Coordinates of C-alpha atoms in Angstrom, one line a residue:
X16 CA 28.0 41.3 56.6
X17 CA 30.9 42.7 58.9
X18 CA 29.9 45.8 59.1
X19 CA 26.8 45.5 60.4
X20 CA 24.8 48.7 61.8
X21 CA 23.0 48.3 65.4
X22 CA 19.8 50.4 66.6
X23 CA 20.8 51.6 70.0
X24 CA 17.0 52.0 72.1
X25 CA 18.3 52.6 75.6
X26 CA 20.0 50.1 76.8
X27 CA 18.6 47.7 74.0
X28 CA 21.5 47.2 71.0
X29 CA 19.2 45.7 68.2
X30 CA 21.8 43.6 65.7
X31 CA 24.4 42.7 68.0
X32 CA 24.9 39.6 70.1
X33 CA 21.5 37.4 71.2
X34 CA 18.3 38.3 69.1
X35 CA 16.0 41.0 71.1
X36 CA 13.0 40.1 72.3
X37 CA 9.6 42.3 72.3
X38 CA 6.7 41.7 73.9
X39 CA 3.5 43.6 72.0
X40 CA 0.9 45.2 74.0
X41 CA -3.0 44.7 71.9
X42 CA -5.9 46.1 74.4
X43 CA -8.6 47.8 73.3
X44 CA -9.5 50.3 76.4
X45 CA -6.7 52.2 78.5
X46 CA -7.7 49.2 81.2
X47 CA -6.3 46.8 79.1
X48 CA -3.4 48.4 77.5
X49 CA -1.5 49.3 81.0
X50 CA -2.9 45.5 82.4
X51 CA -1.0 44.2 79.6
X52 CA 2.1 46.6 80.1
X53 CA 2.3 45.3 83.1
X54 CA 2.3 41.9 82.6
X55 CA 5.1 42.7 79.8
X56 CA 7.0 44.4 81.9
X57 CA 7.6 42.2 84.5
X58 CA 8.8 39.4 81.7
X59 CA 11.7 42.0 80.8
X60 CA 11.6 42.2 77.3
X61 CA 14.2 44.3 75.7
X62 CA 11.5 45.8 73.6
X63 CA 8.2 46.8 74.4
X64 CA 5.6 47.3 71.3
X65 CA 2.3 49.5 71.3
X66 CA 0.3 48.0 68.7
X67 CA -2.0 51.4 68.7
X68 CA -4.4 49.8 66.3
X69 CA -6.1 47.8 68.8
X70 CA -6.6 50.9 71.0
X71 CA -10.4 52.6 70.6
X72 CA -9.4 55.7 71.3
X73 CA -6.0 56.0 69.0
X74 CA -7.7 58.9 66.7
X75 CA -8.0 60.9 70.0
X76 CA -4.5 62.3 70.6
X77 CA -5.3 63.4 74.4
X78 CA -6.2 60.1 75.2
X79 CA -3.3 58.3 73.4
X80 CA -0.6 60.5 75.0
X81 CA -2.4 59.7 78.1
X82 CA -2.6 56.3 77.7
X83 CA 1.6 56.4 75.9
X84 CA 2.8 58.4 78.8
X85 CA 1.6 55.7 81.1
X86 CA 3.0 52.9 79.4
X87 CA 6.2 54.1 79.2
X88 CA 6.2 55.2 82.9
X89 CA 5.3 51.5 83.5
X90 CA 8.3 50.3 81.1
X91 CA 10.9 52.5 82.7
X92 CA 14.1 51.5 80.9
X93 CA 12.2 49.6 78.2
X94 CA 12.4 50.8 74.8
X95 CA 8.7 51.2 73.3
X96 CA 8.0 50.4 69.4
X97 CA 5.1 52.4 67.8
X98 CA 3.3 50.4 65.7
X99 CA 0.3 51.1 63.7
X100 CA -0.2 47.7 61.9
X101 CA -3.1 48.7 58.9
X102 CA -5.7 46.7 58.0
X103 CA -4.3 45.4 55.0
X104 CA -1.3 44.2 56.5
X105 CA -3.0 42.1 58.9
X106 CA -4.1 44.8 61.5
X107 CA -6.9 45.5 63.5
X108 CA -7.9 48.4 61.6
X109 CA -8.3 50.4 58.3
X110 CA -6.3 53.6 57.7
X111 CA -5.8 56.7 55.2
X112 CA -2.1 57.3 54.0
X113 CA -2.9 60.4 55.5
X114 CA -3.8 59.5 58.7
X115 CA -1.1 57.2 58.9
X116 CA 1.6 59.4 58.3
X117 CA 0.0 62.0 60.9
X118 CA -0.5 59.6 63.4
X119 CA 3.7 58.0 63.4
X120 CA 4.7 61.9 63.0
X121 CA 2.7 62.4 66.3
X122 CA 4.4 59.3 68.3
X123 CA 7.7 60.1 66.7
X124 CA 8.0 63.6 68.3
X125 CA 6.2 61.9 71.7
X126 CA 9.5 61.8 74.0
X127 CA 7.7 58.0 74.7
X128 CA 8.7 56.4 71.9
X129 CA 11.5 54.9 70.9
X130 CA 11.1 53.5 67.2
X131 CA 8.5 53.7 64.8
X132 CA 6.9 50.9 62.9
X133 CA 6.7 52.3 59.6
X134 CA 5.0 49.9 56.7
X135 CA 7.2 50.0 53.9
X136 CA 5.1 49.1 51.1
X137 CA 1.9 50.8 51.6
X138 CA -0.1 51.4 49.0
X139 CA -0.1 55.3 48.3
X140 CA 1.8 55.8 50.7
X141 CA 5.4 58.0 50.2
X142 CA 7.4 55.8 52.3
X143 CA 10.5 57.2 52.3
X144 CA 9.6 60.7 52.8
X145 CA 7.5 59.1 55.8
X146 CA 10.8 57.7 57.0
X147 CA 13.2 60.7 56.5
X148 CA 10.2 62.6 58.8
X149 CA 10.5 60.3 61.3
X150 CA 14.0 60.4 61.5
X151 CA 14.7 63.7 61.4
X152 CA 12.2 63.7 64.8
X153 CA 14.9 61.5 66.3
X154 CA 13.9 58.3 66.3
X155 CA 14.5 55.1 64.4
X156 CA 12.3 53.4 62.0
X157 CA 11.9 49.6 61.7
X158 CA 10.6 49.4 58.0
X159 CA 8.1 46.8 57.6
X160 CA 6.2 44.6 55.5
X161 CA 3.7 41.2 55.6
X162 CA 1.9 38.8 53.9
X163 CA -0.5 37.3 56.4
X164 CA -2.0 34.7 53.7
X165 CA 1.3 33.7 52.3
X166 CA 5.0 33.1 51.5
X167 CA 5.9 34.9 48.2
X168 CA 8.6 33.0 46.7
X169 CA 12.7 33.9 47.1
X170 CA 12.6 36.2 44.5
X171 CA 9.8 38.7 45.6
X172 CA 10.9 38.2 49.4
X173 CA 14.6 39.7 48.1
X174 CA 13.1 42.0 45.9
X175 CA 10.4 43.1 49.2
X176 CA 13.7 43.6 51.5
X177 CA 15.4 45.8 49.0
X178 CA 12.5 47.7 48.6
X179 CA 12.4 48.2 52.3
X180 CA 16.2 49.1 52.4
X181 CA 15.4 51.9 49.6
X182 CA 13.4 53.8 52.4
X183 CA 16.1 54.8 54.5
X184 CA 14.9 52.6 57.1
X185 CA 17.0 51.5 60.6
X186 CA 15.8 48.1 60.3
X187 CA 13.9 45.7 57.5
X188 CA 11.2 43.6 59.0
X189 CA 9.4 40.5 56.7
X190 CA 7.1 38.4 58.1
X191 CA 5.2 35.9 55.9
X192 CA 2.7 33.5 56.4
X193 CA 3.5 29.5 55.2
X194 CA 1.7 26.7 53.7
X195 CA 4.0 24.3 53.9
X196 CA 7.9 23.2 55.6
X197 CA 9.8 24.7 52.5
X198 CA 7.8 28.2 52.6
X199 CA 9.6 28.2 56.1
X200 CA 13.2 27.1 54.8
X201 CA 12.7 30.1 52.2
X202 CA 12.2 32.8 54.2
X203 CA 15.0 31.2 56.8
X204 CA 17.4 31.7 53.7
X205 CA 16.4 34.7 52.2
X206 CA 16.7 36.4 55.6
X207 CA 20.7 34.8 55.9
X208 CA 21.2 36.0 51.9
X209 CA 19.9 39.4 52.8
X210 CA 21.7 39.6 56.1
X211 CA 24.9 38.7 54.3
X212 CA 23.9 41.8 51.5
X213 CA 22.9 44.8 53.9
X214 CA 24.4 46.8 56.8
X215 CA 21.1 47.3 58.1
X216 CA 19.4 44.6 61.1
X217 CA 16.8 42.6 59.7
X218 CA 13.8 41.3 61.3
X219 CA 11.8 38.0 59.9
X220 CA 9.6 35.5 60.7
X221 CA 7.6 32.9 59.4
X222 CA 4.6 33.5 61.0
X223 CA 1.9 30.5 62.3
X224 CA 2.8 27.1 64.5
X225 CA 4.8 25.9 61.1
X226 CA 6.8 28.9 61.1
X227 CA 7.5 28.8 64.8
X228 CA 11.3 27.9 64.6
X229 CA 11.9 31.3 62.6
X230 CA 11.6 32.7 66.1
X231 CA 14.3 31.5 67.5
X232 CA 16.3 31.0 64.5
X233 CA 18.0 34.5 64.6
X234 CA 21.5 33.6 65.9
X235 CA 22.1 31.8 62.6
X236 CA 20.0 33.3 59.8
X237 CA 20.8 36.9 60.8
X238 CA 17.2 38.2 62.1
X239 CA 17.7 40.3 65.1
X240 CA 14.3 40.5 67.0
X241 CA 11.5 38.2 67.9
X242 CA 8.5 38.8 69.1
X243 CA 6.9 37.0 72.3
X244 CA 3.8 37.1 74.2
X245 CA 3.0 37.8 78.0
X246 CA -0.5 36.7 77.4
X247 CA -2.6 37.8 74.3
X248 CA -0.5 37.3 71.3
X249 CA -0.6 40.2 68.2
X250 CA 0.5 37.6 65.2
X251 CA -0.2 34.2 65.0
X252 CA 2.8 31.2 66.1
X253 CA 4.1 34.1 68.9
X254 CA 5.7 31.9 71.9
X255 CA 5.4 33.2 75.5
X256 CA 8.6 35.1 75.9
X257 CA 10.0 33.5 79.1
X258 CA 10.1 30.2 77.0
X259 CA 11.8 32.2 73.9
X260 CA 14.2 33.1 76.5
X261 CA 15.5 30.0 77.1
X262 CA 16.0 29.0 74.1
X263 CA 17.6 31.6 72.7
X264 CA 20.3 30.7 75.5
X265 CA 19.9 27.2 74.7
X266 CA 21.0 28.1 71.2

């Protein structure tokens, strides 16, 4: 599509030109997390992602503003993602709906963030509404959804995206999980058909070692962010981000 919206974090234009990359951040203690931040931050992502369910203390809002004030002070100019990635999406931890939408209404008034991670089909959860809240707080929401023990086929990956599109969101993010090459060609071409359908950047990925050319893949199929690693990696297939780097120049 022409017409194509970007997210503007910063100095970070998310659907426009080279795909982003993000580097996610997945200790467990306040040692950890701002090690890590470090480590990310001297690879010069364009993104920087706080996967707050790996932190202990994340139900302790003193400590995670602590611990938020000093990762962004170590980022700088970095944009930071919050993302709270559920259990049953493949994260480290169980959540309420309620919880859930407390905890992304907290980081989307911190003045730290930059976008929110919000998981777009949630069971139980009013996603939309979640969305609107989070936007009328003043930040962006990348509307997500995975399936970390499969590839649902063309039909239910379109259908997933539109659902995602219906919640106001900034940005649609897919990632799947393959079995075999084609699950990998699907997803390559669903993200290219809905890229061509929406004015919205997408984000995708075929996650695992198979699905490892969906990361750099972007330029062509439409999906404007990949994730990287600057050490401990927060889905599975993640390549270190200096080597995404090069070749995303390369192609």
């Amino acid at each position: 599509m022409n017409n194509k919206k970007t997210v503007v974090l910063k100095q970070t234009a998310l659907g426009d030109g080279v795909p982003k990359i993000c580097i996610p951040v997945t200790g467990v203690t306040e040692r950890e997390i701002l090690e890590q931040a470090r480590a990310a931050a001297a690879e010069k992502p364009d993104l920087l992602e706080w996967r707050a369910d790996f932190y202990e203390k994340t139900g302790e809002r003193k400590a995670a503003e602590k611990v938020l004030t000093a990762v962004s002070d170590i980022c700088g100019q970095i944009p930071i993602l919050f993302t709270f990635r559920s259990a049953a999406e493949g994260g480290n931890r169980a959540i309420s709906t309620e919880a859930y939408r407390e905890l992304n209404l907290w980081a989307a008034e911190r003045p730290e963030t930059d976008m929110i991670d919000v998981e777009g089909c949630m069971d139980g959860l009013d996603a939309e509404s979640l969305v609107a809240a989070v936007q009328k707080a003043g930040k962006p929401v990348a509307a997500s959804c995975h399936f970390f023990s499969r590839t649902p086929d063309r039909a239910e990956m379109l259908s997933v995206l539109e659902e995602l599109e219906r919640t106001g969101a900034d940005i649609l993010k897919l990632a799947v999980m393959p079995s075999c090459p084609g699950d990998v060609l699907a997803l390559l071409e669903v993200t290219a058909e809905m890229d061509g359908r929406t004015e919205r950047p997408l984000i995708t990925m075929s996650m695992g070692r198979l699905g490892a050319v969906s990361r750099v893949s972007g330029r062509l199929t439409g999906s404007a962010l990949t994730f990287g690693t600057a050490g401990a990696a927060s889905a599975p297939g993640q390549l270190p981000a200096a080597e995404l780097r090069r070749m995303l120049e390369l192609l």
